[in-house]
Structure formats: structure tokens, C-alpha cells
PDB file of C-alpha atoms in Angstrom:
ATOM      1  CA  MET K   8      28.622  27.936 -10.048  1.00  0.00           C
ATOM      2  CA  ALA K   9      30.866  26.760 -12.247  1.00  0.00           C
ATOM      3  CA  ALA K  10      32.027  24.314 -10.110  1.00  0.00           C
ATOM      4  CA  ILE K  11      28.681  22.642 -10.225  1.00  0.00           C
ATOM      5  CA  ALA K  12      28.604  22.686 -13.940  1.00  0.00           C
ATOM      6  CA  ASN K  13      32.321  21.211 -13.817  1.00  0.00           C
ATOM      7  CA  PHE K  14      30.873  18.189 -11.429  1.00  0.00           C
ATOM      8  CA  PHE K  15      27.816  17.593 -13.319  1.00  0.00           C
ATOM      9  CA  ARG K  16      29.984  17.919 -16.267  1.00  0.00           C
ATOM     10  CA  ALA K  17      32.839  15.322 -14.410  1.00  0.00           C
ATOM     11  CA  VAL K  18      30.189  12.739 -13.458  1.00  0.00           C
ATOM     12  CA  THR K  19      28.400  12.406 -17.070  1.00  0.00           C
ATOM     13  CA  TYR K  20      29.048   9.629 -19.822  1.00  0.00           C
ATOM     14  CA  ARG K  21      26.767  11.293 -22.081  1.00  0.00           C
ATOM     15  CA  GLY K  22      24.684  13.725 -20.071  1.00  0.00           C
ATOM     16  CA  ARG K  23      20.761  14.473 -20.739  1.00  0.00           C
ATOM     17  CA  GLU K  24      18.519  12.246 -19.525  1.00  0.00           C
ATOM     18  CA  GLY K  25      19.371   8.600 -19.241  1.00  0.00           C
ATOM     19  CA  GLN K  26      22.644   9.375 -17.331  1.00  0.00           C
ATOM     20  CA  ILE K  27      20.701  11.628 -14.373  1.00  0.00           C
ATOM     21  CA  ALA K  28      17.763   9.153 -14.546  1.00  0.00           C
ATOM     22  CA  TRP K  29      20.606   6.271 -14.045  1.00  0.00           C
ATOM     23  CA  MET K  30      22.054   8.598 -11.313  1.00  0.00           C
ATOM     24  CA  LEU K  31      18.822   8.824  -9.282  1.00  0.00           C
ATOM     25  CA  HIS K  32      17.460   5.605 -10.004  1.00  0.00           C
ATOM     26  CA  ARG K  33      21.341   4.512  -8.251  1.00  0.00           C
ATOM     27  CA  ALA K  34      20.690   7.176  -5.106  1.00  0.00           C
ATOM     28  CA  SER K  35      17.276   6.353  -4.813  1.00  0.00           C
ATOM     29  CA  GLY K  36      18.037   2.615  -4.411  1.00  0.00           C
ATOM     30  CA  VAL K  37      21.165   2.784  -2.251  1.00  0.00           C
ATOM     31  CA  GLY K  38      19.152   5.507   0.075  1.00  0.00           C
ATOM     32  CA  VAL K  39      16.521   3.083   0.180  1.00  0.00           C
ATOM     33  CA  PHE K  40      18.447  -0.006   0.573  1.00  0.00           C
ATOM     34  CA  VAL K  41      20.163   1.819   3.900  1.00  0.00           C
ATOM     35  CA  PHE K  42      16.247   2.623   5.343  1.00  0.00           C
ATOM     36  CA  LEU K  43      15.924  -0.787   4.855  1.00  0.00           C
ATOM     37  CA  THR K  44      19.004  -2.111   6.967  1.00  0.00           C
ATOM     38  CA  PHE K  45      18.621   0.034   9.673  1.00  0.00           C
ATOM     39  CA  HIS K  46      15.042  -1.295   9.693  1.00  0.00           C
ATOM     40  CA  ILE K  47      15.667  -4.545   9.841  1.00  0.00           C
ATOM     41  CA  ILE K  48      18.113  -3.882  12.478  1.00  0.00           C
ATOM     42  CA  ASP K  49      15.229  -2.086  15.078  1.00  0.00           C
ATOM     43  CA  ILE K  50      13.021  -5.033  14.471  1.00  0.00           C
ATOM     44  CA  PHE K  51      15.520  -7.234  15.478  1.00  0.00           C
ATOM     45  CA  LEU K  52      15.947  -4.896  19.063  1.00  0.00           C
ATOM     46  CA  MET K  53      12.730  -6.031  19.612  1.00  0.00           C
ATOM     47  CA  SER K  54      13.915  -9.614  20.514  1.00  0.00           C
ATOM     48  CA  VAL K  55      16.815  -7.947  22.824  1.00  0.00           C
ATOM     49  CA  GLY K  56      14.542  -6.173  24.852  1.00  0.00           C
ATOM     50  CA  PRO K  57      11.512  -3.920  24.912  1.00  0.00           C
ATOM     51  CA  GLU K  58      14.131  -1.003  26.053  1.00  0.00           C
ATOM     52  CA  ALA K  59      16.727  -0.894  23.715  1.00  0.00           C
ATOM     53  CA  PHE K  60      13.440  -1.105  21.218  1.00  0.00           C
ATOM     54  CA  ASP K  61      12.050   1.935  23.025  1.00  0.00           C
ATOM     55  CA  THR K  62      15.688   3.752  22.806  1.00  0.00           C
ATOM     56  CA  LEU K  63      15.252   4.089  19.246  1.00  0.00           C
ATOM     57  CA  LEU K  64      11.453   5.026  19.413  1.00  0.00           C
ATOM     58  CA  PHE K  65      12.812   8.413  21.081  1.00  0.00           C
ATOM     59  CA  PHE K  66      14.941   9.132  17.235  1.00  0.00           C
ATOM     60  CA  TYR K  67      11.505   8.107  15.527  1.00  0.00           C
ATOM     61  CA  HIS K  68       9.647  11.106  16.898  1.00  0.00           C
ATOM     62  CA  GLN K  69      12.100  13.808  16.347  1.00  0.00           C
ATOM     63  CA  PHE K  70      11.368  16.402  13.899  1.00  0.00           C
ATOM     64  CA  LEU K  71      14.583  15.460  11.530  1.00  0.00           C
ATOM     65  CA  PHE K  72      13.387  11.802  11.887  1.00  0.00           C
ATOM     66  CA  LYS K  73      10.296  12.723  10.555  1.00  0.00           C
ATOM     67  CA  LEU K  74      11.922  14.941   7.785  1.00  0.00           C
ATOM     68  CA  SER K  75      14.061  12.967   6.448  1.00  0.00           C
ATOM     69  CA  ILE K  76      11.488  10.178   5.834  1.00  0.00           C
ATOM     70  CA  VAL K  77       8.773  12.496   3.561  1.00  0.00           C
ATOM     71  CA  PHE K  78      12.191  14.006   2.116  1.00  0.00           C
ATOM     72  CA  GLY K  79      14.073  10.882   1.903  1.00  0.00           C
ATOM     73  CA  LEU K  80      12.752   7.326   2.179  1.00  0.00           C
ATOM     74  CA  TYR K  81       9.488   8.887   0.348  1.00  0.00           C
ATOM     75  CA  LEU K  82      11.386  10.547  -2.405  1.00  0.00           C
ATOM     76  CA  GLY K  83      13.390   7.794  -3.014  1.00  0.00           C
ATOM     77  CA  ALA K  84      11.305   5.275  -2.454  1.00  0.00           C
ATOM     78  CA  LEU K  85       8.594   6.997  -5.279  1.00  0.00           C
ATOM     79  CA  TYR K  86      11.014   8.277  -7.691  1.00  0.00           C
ATOM     80  CA  HIS K  87      13.027   4.383  -7.422  1.00  0.00           C
ATOM     81  CA  GLY K  88       9.556   3.003  -8.355  1.00  0.00           C
ATOM     82  CA  LEU K  89       8.468   5.122 -11.265  1.00  0.00           C
ATOM     83  CA  ASN K  90      11.571   5.086 -12.706  1.00  0.00           C
ATOM     84  CA  GLY K  91      11.645   0.931 -12.060  1.00  0.00           C
ATOM     85  CA  MET K  92       8.545   1.294 -14.273  1.00  0.00           C
ATOM     86  CA  ARG K  93      10.263   2.996 -16.929  1.00  0.00           C
ATOM     87  CA  VAL K  94      13.308   0.799 -17.323  1.00  0.00           C
ATOM     88  CA  VAL K  95      10.542  -2.044 -17.862  1.00  0.00           C
ATOM     89  CA  LEU K  96       8.488  -0.453 -19.826  1.00  0.00           C
ATOM     90  CA  ILE K  97      11.863  -0.081 -22.506  1.00  0.00           C
ATOM     91  CA  ASP K  98      12.620  -3.895 -22.065  1.00  0.00           C
ATOM     92  CA  PHE K  99       9.386  -5.204 -23.053  1.00  0.00           C
ATOM     93  CA  TRP K 100       9.039  -2.739 -26.047  1.00  0.00           C
ATOM     94  CA  PRO K 101      12.588  -1.902 -27.418  1.00  0.00           C
ATOM     95  CA  ASN K 102      11.649   1.181 -29.891  1.00  0.00           C
ATOM     96  CA  LEU K 103      11.007   3.140 -26.701  1.00  0.00           C
ATOM     97  CA  GLY K 104      14.121   3.073 -25.857  1.00  0.00           C
ATOM     98  CA  LYS K 105      14.404   5.821 -28.607  1.00  0.00           C
ATOM     99  CA  LYS K 106      11.456   7.951 -26.750  1.00  0.00           C
ATOM    100  CA  GLN K 107      13.766   7.416 -23.510  1.00  0.00           C
ATOM    101  CA  ALA K 108      14.289  10.957 -22.869  1.00  0.00           C
ATOM    102  CA  MET K 109      10.326  11.993 -23.191  1.00  0.00           C
ATOM    103  CA  LEU K 110       9.323   8.876 -20.742  1.00  0.00           C
ATOM    104  CA  TRP K 111      11.725  10.307 -17.925  1.00  0.00           C
ATOM    105  CA  ARG K 112       9.885  13.771 -18.641  1.00  0.00           C
ATOM    106  CA  ILE K 113       6.608  11.776 -18.398  1.00  0.00           C
ATOM    107  CA  GLN K 114       7.901  10.059 -15.120  1.00  0.00           C
ATOM    108  CA  MET K 115       9.121  13.304 -13.776  1.00  0.00           C
ATOM    109  CA  VAL K 116       5.618  14.725 -14.391  1.00  0.00           C
ATOM    110  CA  ILE K 117       3.878  11.492 -12.816  1.00  0.00           C
ATOM    111  CA  PHE K 118       6.107  11.862 -10.083  1.00  0.00           C
ATOM    112  CA  ALA K 119       5.682  15.413  -9.034  1.00  0.00           C
ATOM    113  CA  VAL K 120       2.160  14.737  -9.000  1.00  0.00           C
ATOM    114  CA  LEU K 121       1.868  12.174  -6.917  1.00  0.00           C
ATOM    115  CA  TYR K 122       5.288  14.073  -4.634  1.00  0.00           C
ATOM    116  CA  ILE K 123       3.631  17.452  -4.129  1.00  0.00           C
ATOM    117  CA  PRO K 124       0.073  16.993  -2.752  1.00  0.00           C
ATOM    118  CA  SER K 125       1.251  13.732  -0.555  1.00  0.00           C
ATOM    119  CA  ALA K 126       4.129  15.292   1.101  1.00  0.00           C
ATOM    120  CA  ILE K 127       2.229  18.831   1.348  1.00  0.00           C
ATOM    121  CA  ILE K 128      -0.436  16.610   3.274  1.00  0.00           C
ATOM    122  CA  MET K 129       2.217  14.491   5.543  1.00  0.00           C
ATOM    123  CA  LEU K 130       4.077  17.944   6.383  1.00  0.00           C
ATOM    124  CA  SER K 131       1.278  19.453   7.373  1.00  0.00           C
ATOM    125  CA  SER K 132       0.007  16.548   9.854  1.00  0.00           C
ATOM    126  CA  MET K 133       3.432  17.075  10.946  1.00  0.00           C
ATOM    127  CA  PHE K 134       3.129  20.486  11.871  1.00  0.00           C
ATOM    128  CA  GLY K 135      -0.024  19.730  13.710  1.00  0.00           C
ATOM    129  CA  SER K 136      -2.520  21.716  11.033  1.00  0.00           C
ATOM    130  CA  HIS K 137      -4.592  17.978   9.972  1.00  0.00           C
TER     131      HIS K 137
END
């Protein structure tokens, strides 16, 4: 536990909500970028021939791949989008910058309200209980 606390202290500048929001925004942005890169390559493979594309379909139907979409892509895209809207609000109304910690907490509540039920629905469809 002390190692985790030391790591967190090492990667924080001022810490708290602003730094956490920044780190999560960067990580989610990189994750979405990596997914889109692979998706573009996948679409390109359709021009090579159906065999190459069909080979990739094998991976798409794997349980771990589907799980990574729910817990990776969807989580990252939703967080990145909501945090981006929070940043835009602060850009348009600079006085909100003084309340950015509160705005991040509100964003996280909205994130949880949107993510948890929809992730449950996606997971239940993966396990066949529609």
C-alpha cells in the first residue's frame, strides 16, 4: 500500500482532482487513439481481401476482446468526452476554474450514472441473458 501511495505522490504535481482528471484524460485519449488506429488498419484489411478481414473477426468474437470494449473503449471514450465537456465549460467561463474540483466530482457522478447501467446491459448481453 505504501508503494502505491509513493507512486501516486511521485506522479502528482499538485495532486487532487485536477491532476487526476488530467492523467485520466490523457490515458483515455491515448486508449481511444490506439483503438481507432487498429480499427482503421482493420478496415484497410478489407481492401486486401476477405480472408485477412475474416481472420480478425475471430479476435472480435473472443470474450476478452468484448470485455476490453466494455471496460476499455467505452469507459475511456465516455470519460474522455465528459471531461472534455468540463474543460470546455471552464474555457468558456474562466471563473468556473475556481470550482474545477467540484465540477470534476459532478462529472464523475454523471459518468457513474451513465456508465454503470449501460455497462451492466452490455455485460448481460455478452453472457446471453438479454
